[in-house]
Short mmCIF file of C-alpha atoms and ligand atoms in Angstrom, two decimals:
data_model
loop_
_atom_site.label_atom_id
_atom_site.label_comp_id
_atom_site.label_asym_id
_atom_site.label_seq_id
_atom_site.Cartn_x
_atom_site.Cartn_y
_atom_site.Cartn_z
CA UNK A 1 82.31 61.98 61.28
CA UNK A 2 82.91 59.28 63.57
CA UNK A 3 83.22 61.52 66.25
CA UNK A 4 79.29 62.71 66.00
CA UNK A 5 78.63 58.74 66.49
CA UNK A 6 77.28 57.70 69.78
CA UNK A 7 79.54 55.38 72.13
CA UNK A 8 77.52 52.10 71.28
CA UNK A 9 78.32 52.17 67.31
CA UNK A 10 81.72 53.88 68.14
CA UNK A 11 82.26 50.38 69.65
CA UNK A 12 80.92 48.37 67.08
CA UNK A 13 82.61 50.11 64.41
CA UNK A 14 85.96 49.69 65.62
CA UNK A 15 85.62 46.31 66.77
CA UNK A 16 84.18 44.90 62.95
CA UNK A 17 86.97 46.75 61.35
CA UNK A 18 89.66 45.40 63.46
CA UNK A 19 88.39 42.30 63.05
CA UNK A 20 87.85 42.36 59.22
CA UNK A 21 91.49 44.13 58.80
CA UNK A 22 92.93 41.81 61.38
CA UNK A 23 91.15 38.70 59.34
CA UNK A 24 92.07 40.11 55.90
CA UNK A 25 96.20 40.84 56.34
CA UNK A 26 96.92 37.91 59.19
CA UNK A 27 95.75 35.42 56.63
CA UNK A 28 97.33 36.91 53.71
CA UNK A 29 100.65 37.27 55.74
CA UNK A 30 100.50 34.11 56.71
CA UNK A 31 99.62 32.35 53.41
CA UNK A 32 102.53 34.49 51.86
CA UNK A 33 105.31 32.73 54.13
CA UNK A 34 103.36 28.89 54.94
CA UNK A 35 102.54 26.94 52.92
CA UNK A 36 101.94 23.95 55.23
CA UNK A 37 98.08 23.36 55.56
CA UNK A 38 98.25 21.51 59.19
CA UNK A 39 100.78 24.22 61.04
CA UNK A 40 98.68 26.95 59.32
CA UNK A 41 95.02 25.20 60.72
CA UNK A 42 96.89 25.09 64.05
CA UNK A 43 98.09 29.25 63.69
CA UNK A 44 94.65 30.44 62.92
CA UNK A 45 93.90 29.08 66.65
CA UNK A 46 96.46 31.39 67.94
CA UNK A 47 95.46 34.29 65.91
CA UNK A 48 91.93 33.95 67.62
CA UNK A 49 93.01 34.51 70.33
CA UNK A 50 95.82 36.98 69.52
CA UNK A 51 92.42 39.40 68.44
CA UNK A 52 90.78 38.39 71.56
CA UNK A 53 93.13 39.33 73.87
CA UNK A 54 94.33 42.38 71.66
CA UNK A 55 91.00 44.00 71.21
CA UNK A 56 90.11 43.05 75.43
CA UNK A 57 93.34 45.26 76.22
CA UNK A 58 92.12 47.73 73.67
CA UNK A 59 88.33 47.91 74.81
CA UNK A 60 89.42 47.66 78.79
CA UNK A 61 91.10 50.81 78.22
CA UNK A 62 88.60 52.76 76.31
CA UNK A 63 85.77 51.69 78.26
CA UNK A 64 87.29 52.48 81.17
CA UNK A 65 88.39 55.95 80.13
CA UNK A 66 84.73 56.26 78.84
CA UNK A 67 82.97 54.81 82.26
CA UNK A 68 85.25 57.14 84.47
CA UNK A 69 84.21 60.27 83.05
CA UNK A 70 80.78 59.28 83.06
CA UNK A 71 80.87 58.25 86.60
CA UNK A 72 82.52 61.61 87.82
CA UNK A 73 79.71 62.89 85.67
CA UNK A 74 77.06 61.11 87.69
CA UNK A 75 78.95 61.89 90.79
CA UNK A 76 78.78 65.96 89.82
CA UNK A 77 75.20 65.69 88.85
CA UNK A 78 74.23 63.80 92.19
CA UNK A 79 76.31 65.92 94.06
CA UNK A 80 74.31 68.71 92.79
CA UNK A 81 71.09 67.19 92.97
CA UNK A 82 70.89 67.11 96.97
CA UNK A 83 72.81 70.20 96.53
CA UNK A 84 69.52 71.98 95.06
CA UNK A 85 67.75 69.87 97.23
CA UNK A 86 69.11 70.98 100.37
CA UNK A 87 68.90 74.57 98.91
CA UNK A 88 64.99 74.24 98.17
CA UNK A 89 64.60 72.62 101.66
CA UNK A 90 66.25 75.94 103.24
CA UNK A 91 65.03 78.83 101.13
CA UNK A 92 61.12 77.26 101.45
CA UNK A 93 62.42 77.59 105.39
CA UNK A 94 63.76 81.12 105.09
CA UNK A 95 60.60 82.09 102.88
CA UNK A 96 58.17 80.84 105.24
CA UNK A 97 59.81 82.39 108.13
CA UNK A 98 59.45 86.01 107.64
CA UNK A 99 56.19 85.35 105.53
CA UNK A 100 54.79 84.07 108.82
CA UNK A 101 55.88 87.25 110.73
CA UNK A 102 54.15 89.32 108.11
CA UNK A 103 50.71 87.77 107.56
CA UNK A 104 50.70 86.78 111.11
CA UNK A 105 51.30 90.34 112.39
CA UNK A 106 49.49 92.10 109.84
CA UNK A 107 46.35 90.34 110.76
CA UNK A 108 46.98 91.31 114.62
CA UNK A 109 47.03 94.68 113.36
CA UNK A 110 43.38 94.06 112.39
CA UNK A 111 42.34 93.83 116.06
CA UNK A 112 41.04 96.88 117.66
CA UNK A 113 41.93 98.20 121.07
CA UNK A 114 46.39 97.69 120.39
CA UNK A 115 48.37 100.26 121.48
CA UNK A 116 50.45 102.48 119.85
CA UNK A 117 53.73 100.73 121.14
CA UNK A 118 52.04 97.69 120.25
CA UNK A 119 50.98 99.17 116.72
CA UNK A 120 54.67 100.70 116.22
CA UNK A 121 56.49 97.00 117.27
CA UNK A 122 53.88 95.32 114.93
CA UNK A 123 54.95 97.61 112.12
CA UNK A 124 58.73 96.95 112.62
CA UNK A 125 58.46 93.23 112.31
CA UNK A 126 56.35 93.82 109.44
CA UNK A 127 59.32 96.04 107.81
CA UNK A 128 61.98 93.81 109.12
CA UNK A 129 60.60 90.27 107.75
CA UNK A 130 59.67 92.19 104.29
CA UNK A 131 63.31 93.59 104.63
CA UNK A 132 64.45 89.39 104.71
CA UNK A 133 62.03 88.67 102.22
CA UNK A 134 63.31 91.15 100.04
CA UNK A 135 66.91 89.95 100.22
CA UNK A 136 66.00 86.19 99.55
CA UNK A 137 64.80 87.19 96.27
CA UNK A 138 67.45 89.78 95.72
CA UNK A 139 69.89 86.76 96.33
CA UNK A 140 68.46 84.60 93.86
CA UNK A 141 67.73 87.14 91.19
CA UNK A 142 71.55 87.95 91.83
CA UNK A 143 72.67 84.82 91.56
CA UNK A 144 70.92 84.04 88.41
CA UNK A 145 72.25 87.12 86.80
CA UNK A 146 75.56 86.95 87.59
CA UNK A 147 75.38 82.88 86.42
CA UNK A 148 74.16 83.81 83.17
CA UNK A 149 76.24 86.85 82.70
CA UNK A 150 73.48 89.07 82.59
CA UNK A 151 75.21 91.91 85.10
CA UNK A 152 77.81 94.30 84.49
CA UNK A 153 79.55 96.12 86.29
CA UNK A 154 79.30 100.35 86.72
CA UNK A 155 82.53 102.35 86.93
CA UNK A 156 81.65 105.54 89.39
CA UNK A 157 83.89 107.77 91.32
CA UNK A 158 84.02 105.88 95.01
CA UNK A 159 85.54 106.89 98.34
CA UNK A 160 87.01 103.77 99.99
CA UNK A 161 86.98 105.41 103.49
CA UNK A 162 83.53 106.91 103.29
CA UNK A 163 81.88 103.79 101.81
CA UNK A 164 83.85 101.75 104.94
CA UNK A 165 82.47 104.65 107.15
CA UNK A 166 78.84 104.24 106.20
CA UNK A 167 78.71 100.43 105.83
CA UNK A 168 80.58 100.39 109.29
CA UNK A 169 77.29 102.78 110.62
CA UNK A 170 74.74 101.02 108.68
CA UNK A 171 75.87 97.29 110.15
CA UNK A 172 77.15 98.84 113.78
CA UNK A 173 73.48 98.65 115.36
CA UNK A 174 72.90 94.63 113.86
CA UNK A 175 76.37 93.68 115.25
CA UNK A 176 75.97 91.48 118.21
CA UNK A 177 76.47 92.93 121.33
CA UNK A 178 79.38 90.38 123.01
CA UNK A 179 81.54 91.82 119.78
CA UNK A 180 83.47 94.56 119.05
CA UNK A 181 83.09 95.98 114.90
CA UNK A 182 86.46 98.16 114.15
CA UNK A 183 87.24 99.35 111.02
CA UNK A 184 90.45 100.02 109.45
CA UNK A 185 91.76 102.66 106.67
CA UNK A 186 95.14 102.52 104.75
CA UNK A 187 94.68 105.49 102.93
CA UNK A 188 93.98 108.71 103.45
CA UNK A 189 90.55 110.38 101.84
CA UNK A 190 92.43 111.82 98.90
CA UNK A 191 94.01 108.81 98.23
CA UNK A 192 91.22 106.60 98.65
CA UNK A 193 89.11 107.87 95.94
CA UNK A 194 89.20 105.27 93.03
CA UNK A 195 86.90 103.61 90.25
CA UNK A 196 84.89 101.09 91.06
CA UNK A 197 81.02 99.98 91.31
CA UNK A 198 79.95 101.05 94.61
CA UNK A 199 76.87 99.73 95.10
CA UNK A 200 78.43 96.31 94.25
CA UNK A 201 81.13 96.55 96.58
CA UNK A 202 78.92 97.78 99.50
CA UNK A 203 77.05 94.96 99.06
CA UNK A 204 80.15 92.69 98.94
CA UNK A 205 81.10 94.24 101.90
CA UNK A 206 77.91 94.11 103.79
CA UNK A 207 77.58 90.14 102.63
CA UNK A 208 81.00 89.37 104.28
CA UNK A 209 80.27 91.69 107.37
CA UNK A 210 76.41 89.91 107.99
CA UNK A 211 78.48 86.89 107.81
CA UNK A 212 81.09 87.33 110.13
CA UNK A 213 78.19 88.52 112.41
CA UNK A 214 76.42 85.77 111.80
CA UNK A 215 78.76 83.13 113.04
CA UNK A 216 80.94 85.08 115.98
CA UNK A 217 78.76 84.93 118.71
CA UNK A 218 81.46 87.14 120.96
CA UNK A 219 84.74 88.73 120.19
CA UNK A 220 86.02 91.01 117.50
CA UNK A 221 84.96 91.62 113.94
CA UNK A 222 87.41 94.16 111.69
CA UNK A 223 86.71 95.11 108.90
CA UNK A 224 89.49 97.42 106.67
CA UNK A 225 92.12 97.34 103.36
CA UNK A 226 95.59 97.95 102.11
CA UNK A 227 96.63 99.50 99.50
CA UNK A 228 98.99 96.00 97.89
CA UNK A 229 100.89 95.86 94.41
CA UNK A 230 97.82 98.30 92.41
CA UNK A 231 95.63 96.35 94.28
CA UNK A 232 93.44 97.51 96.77
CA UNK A 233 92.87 94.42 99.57
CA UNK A 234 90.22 94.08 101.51
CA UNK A 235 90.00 91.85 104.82
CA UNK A 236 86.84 91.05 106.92
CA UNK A 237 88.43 89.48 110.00
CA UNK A 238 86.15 87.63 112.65
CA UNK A 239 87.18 85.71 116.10
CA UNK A 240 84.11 83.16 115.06
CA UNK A 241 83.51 79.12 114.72
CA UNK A 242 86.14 79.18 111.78
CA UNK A 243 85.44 77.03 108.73
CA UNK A 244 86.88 73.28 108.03
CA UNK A 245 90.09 73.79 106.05
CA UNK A 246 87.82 71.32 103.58
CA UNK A 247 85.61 73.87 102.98
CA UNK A 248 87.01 76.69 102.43
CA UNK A 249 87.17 76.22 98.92
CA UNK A 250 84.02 74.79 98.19
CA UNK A 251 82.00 77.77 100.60
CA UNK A 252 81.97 80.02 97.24
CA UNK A 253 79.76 77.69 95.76
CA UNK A 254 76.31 78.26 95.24
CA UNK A 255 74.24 76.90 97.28
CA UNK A 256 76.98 75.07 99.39
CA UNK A 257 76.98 75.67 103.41
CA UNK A 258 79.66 74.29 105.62
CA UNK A 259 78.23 71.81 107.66
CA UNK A 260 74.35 70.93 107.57
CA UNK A 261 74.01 70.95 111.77
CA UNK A 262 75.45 74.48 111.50
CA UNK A 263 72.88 75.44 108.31
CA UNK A 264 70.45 74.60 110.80
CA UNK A 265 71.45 76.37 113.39
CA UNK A 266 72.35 79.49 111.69
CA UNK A 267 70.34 79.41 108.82
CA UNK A 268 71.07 80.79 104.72
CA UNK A 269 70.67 80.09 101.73
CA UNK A 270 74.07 79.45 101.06
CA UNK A 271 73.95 81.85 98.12
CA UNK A 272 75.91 85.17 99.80
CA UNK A 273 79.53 83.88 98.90
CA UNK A 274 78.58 83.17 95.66
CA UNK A 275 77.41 85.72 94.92
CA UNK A 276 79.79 87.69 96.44
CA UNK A 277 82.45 85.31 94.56
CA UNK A 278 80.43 86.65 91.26
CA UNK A 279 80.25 90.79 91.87
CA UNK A 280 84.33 90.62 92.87
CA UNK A 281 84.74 88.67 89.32
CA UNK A 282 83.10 91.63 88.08
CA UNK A 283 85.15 93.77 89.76
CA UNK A 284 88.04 92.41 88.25
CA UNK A 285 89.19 91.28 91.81
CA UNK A 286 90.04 87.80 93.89
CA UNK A 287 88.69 86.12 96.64
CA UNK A 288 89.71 83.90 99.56
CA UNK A 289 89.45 82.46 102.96
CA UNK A 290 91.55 82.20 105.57
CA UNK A 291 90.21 80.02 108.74
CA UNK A 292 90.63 77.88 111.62
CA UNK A 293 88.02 76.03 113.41
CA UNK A 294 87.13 77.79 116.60
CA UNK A 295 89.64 80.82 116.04
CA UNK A 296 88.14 82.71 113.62
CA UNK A 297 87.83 83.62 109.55
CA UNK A 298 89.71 85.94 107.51
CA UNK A 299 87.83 86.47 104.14
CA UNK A 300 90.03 88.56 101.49
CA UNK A 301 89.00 89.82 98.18
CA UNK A 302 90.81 92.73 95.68
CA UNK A 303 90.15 95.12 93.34
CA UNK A 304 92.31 96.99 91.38
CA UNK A 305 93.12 100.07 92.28
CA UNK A 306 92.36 103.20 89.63
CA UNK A 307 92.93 106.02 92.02
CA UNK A 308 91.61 109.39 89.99
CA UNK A 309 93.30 112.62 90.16
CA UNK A 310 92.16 114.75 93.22
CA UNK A 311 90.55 118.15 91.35
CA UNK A 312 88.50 115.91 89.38
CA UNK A 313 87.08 114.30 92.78
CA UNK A 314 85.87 117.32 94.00
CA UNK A 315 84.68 118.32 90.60
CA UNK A 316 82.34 115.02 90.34
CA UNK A 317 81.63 115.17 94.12
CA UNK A 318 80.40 118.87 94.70
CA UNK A 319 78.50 118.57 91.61
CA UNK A 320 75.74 117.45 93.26
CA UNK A 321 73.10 120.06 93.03
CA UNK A 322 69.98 119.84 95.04
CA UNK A 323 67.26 120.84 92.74
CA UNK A 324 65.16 119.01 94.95
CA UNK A 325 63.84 122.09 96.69
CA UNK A 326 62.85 123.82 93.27
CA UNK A 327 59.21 123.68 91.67
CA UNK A 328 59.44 121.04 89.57
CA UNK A 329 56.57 118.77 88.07
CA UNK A 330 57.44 114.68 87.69
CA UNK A 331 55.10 113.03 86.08
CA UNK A 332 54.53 109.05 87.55
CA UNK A 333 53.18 106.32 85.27
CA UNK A 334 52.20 103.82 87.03
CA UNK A 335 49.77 101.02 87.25
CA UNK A 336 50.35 99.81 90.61
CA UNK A 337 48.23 102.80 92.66
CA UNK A 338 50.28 101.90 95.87
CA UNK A 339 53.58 101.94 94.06
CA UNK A 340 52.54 105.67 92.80
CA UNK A 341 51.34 106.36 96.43
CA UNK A 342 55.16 104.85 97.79
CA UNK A 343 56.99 107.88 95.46
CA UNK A 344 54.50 110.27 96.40
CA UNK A 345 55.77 109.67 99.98
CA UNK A 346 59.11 109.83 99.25
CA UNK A 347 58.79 113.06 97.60
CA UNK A 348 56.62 115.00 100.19
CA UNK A 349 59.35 116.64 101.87
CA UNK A 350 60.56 118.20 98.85
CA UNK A 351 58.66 120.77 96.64
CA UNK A 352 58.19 118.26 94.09
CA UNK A 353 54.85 118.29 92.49
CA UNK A 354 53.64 114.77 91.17
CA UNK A 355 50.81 114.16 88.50
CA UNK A 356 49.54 110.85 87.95
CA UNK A 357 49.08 108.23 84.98
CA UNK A 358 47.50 105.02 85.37
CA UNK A 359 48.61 103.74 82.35
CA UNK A 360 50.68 105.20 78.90
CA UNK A 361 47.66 106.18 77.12
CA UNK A 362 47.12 108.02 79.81
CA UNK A 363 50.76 109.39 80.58
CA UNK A 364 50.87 110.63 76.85
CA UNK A 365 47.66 112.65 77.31
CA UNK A 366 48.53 114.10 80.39
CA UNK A 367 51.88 115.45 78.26
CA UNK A 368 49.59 117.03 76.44
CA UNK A 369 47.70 118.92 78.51
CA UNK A 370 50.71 119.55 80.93
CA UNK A 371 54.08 121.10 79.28
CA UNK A 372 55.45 121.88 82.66
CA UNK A 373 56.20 118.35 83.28
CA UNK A 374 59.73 118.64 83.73
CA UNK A 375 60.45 114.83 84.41
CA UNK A 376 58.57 111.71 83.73
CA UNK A 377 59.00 108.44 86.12
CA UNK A 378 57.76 106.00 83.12
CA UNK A 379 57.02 101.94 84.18
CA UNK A 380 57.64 99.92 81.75
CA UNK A 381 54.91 96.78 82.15
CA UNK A 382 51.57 98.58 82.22
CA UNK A 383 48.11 97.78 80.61
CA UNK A 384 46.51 99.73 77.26
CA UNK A 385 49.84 101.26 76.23
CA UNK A 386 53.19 100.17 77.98
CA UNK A 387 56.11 102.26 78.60
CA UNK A 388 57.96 102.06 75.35
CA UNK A 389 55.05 103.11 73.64
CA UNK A 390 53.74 105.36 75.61
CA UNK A 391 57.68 107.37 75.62
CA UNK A 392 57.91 107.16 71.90
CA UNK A 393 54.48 108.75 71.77
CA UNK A 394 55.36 111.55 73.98
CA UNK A 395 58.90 112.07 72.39
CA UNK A 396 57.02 112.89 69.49
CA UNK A 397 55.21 115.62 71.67
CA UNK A 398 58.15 117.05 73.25
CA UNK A 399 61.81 115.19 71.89
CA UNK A 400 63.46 117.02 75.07
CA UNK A 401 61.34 115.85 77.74
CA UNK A 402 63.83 112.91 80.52
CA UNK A 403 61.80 110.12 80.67
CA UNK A 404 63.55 107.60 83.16
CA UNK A 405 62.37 103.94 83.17
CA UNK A 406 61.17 102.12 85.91
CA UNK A 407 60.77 98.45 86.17
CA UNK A 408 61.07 95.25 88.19
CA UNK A 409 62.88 94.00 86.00
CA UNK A 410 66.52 93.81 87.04
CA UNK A 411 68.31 92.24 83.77
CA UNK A 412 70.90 94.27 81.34
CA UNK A 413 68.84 93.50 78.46
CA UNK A 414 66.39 95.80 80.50
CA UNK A 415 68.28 98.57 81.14
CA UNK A 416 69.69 98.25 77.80
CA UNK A 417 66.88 98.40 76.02
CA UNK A 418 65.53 100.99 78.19
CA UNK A 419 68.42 103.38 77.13
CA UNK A 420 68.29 102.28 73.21
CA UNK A 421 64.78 102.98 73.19
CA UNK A 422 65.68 106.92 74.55
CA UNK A 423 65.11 106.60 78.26
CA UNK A 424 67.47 109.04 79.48
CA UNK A 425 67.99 106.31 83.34
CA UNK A 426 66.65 103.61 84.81
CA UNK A 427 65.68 102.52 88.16
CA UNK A 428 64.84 98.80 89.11
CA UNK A 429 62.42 98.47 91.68
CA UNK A 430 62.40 97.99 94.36
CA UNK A 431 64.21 101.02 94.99
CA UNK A 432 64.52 102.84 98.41
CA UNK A 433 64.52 106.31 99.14
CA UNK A 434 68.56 107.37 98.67
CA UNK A 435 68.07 105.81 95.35
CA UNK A 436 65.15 107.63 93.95
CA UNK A 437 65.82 111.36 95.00
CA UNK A 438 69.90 111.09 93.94
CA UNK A 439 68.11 109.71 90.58
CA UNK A 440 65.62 112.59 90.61
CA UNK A 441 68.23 114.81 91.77
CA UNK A 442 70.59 114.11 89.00
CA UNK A 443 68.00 114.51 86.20
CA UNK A 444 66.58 117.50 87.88
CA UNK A 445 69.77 119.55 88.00
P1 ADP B 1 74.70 81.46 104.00
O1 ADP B 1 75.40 82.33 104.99
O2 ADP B 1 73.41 82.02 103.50
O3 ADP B 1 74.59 80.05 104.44
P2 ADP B 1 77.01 82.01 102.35
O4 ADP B 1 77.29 81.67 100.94
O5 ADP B 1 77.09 83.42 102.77
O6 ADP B 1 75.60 81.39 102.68
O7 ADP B 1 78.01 81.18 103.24
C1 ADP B 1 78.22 79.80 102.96
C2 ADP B 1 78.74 79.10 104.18
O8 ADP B 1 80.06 79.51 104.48
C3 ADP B 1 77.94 79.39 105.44
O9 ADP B 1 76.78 78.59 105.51
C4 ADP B 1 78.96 79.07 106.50
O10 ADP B 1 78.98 77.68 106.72
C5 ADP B 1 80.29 79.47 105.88
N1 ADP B 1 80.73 80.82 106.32
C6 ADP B 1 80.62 81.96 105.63
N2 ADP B 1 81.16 83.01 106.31
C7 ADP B 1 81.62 82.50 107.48
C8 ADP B 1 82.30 83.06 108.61
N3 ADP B 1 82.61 84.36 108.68
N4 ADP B 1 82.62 82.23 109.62
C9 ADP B 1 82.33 80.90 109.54
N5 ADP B 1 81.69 80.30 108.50
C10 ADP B 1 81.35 81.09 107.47
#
């Protein structure tokens, strides 16, 4: 019980029954062996101060054990007060920076007589400062769900040496232009094949590359692995400003940025590592730095490696069967018109025909009168009758109908409760292009 008691009556508590205890045996001790009255007036003096002194020892060191974790408690708490600080000072920056380029061109798209080059470069710093905006609050969604353990992690047949190859020629045009990007394979394609999350390493990968671009203004970035002890090791190697051997621990914090004159200069959120930190936990991997200031970074991480057996790679690979070609009928449920309009687009070049539903009163009626629908693309959040109900509705209509949920949402409670309540997928939006037709493709075949 006394361990529930605040510090204060901890205190008190002790000190009145080491007193009392103290008071009640010393004096029966003593009256037990002296019987002189003067000597024994004279020893109660010294037992005074015998408590005094005793219980100062005793208190000095409790309170000090006490004060010293509450100070390093302060110092933690301070520490990450101008921590968040500095981190709402730089994402209000790096929000405000591509908002600017968006509002500000949009509205110069507004004026008449631009030209079409002047149109088209418009446009692409419209897409490109969405693109930034978009990976702000992918960052901080992804930080917050890997902090509160609300991610897991997909196991999916991966090659090693395409997913280098097409990272390498996604990131090859935003490299700069005084450095050289290499890559580097261990294994060969058969070999490389292994289980893994892919879209989480990719974007472990592309984190660490964007990095390394970031701060090596000229040189050599290389990216590749090696195959080490069932481990499969990755290295991004740079020939940039390095990192202070004080730091190199402390980078894979949230939030944390090496030096604030270089945060200015380069500019972050100083979530990426973190984050990147996080999806290699979930991996079931490691990650380090090596570094020296003005040389250049290595960053390493692992993952283990579950190579799978070659006949069943082609098997999964070539099973791929574009149905997107076929006359099929997707139903969209949607509330958000332009978000309907965005799949529409997508889907044009295929034969794909798409009916509308503004809502999932009006998805279930449009079940009715349709029973070609062959696939339904089913949002979850939507006025008069949201996508649970509206799918249970039309489950009752037709039980063998793939409804696949759609949401901006991004949690595992979502997806999982998509599934439990009989969604056969689930996309997150936003989701791009590759995304939705593999999706469609896979539910299609
Ligand atoms: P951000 O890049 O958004 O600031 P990160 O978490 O990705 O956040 O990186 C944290 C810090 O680590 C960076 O601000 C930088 O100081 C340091 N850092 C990361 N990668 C490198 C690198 N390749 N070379 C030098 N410093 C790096």
């Amino acid at each position: 019980m006394i361990r529930k008691l605040n510090f204060e009556y901890k205190i008190i508590i002790i000190y009145l029954l080491l007193g009392g205890l103290w008071i009640l045996f010393s004096d029966r001790l003593m009256h037990s062996f002296i019987s002189n009255t003067e000597l024994l007036t004279q020893l109660q003096t010294y037992k005074g101060w015998f408590y005094v002194i005793v219980t100062a020892i005793f208190f000095h060191f409790y309170l000090k054990k006490y004060l010293i974790k509450i100070r390093n408690a302060e110092l933690k708490a301070k520490e990450s007060d101008k921590l968040k600080t500095a981190f709402l000072q730089n994402i209000s920056h790096e929000i405000r920076t591509p908002m600017n380029g968006i509002i500000g061109f949009a509205q110069l798209l507004d004026r008449d007589n631009l030209t079409e080059d002047q149109k088209q470069s418009y446009i692409n710093i419209i897409i490109s400062s969405s693109n930034q905006l978009l990976s702000i609050v992918n960052d901080v969604l992804d930080i917050s769900l890997i902090e509160s353990g609300n991610i897991i992690a997909k196991s999916e047949v991966v090659n090693l040496n395409e997913l280098i190859d097409e990272v390498y020629l996604s990131l090859l045009p935003t490299i700069n232009s005084n450095v050289s990007f290499e890559i580097k394979k261990d294994l060969s394609n058969n070999k490389s094949i292994v289980i893994t999350d892919k879209s989480k390493l990719r974007q472990i990968l592309n984190n660490l590359i964007n990095n390394a671009n970031k701060f090596t203004k000229s040189g050599r970035i290389t990216v590749g692995y090696k195959l080490k002890n069932n481990e499969i090791e990755f290295y991004i190697e740079d020939t940039g400003i390095g990192i202070d051997p004080s730091l190199q621990d402390k980078i894979f914090d949230r939030f944390t940025q090496a030096e604030v004159e270089i945060t200015r200069q380069y500019g972050g959120t100083g979530l990426g590592l973190a984050i990147c930190k996080g999806n290699i936990k979930l991996l079931n991997g490691r990650v380090w730095v090596c570094s020296e200031i003005n040389k250049g970074s290595i960053f390493y991480f692992t993952i283990p490696y579950k190579p799978i057996k070659e006949n069943l790679t082609r098997e999964v690979l070539n099973s791929s069967v574009k149905t997107l070609n076929s006359n099929k009928v997707i139903l969209i449920a949607e509330d958000e018109e332009f978000n309907y309009l965005f799949i529409k687009e997508l889907l044009k070049k295929s034969q794909i025909e798409t009916i509308y539903a503004r809502n999932g009163r009006q998805a279930v009626e449009l079940c009715l009168q349709n029973d070609n629908i062959n696939l339904i693309l089913m949002d979850i959040k939507m006025p008069i009758m949201n996508g649970f109900e509206a799918a249970q509705e039309i489950r009752k209509l037709r039980p063998n109908i793939k409804i696949i949920a759609q949401t901006a949402f991004a949690m595992v409670e979502d997806r999982e409760r998509a599934l439990n309540a009989g969604f056969i997928d689930y996309i997150s939006k936003p989701f791009n292009e590759g995304q939705l037709l593999t999706l469609i493709d896979k539910h299609l075949s």
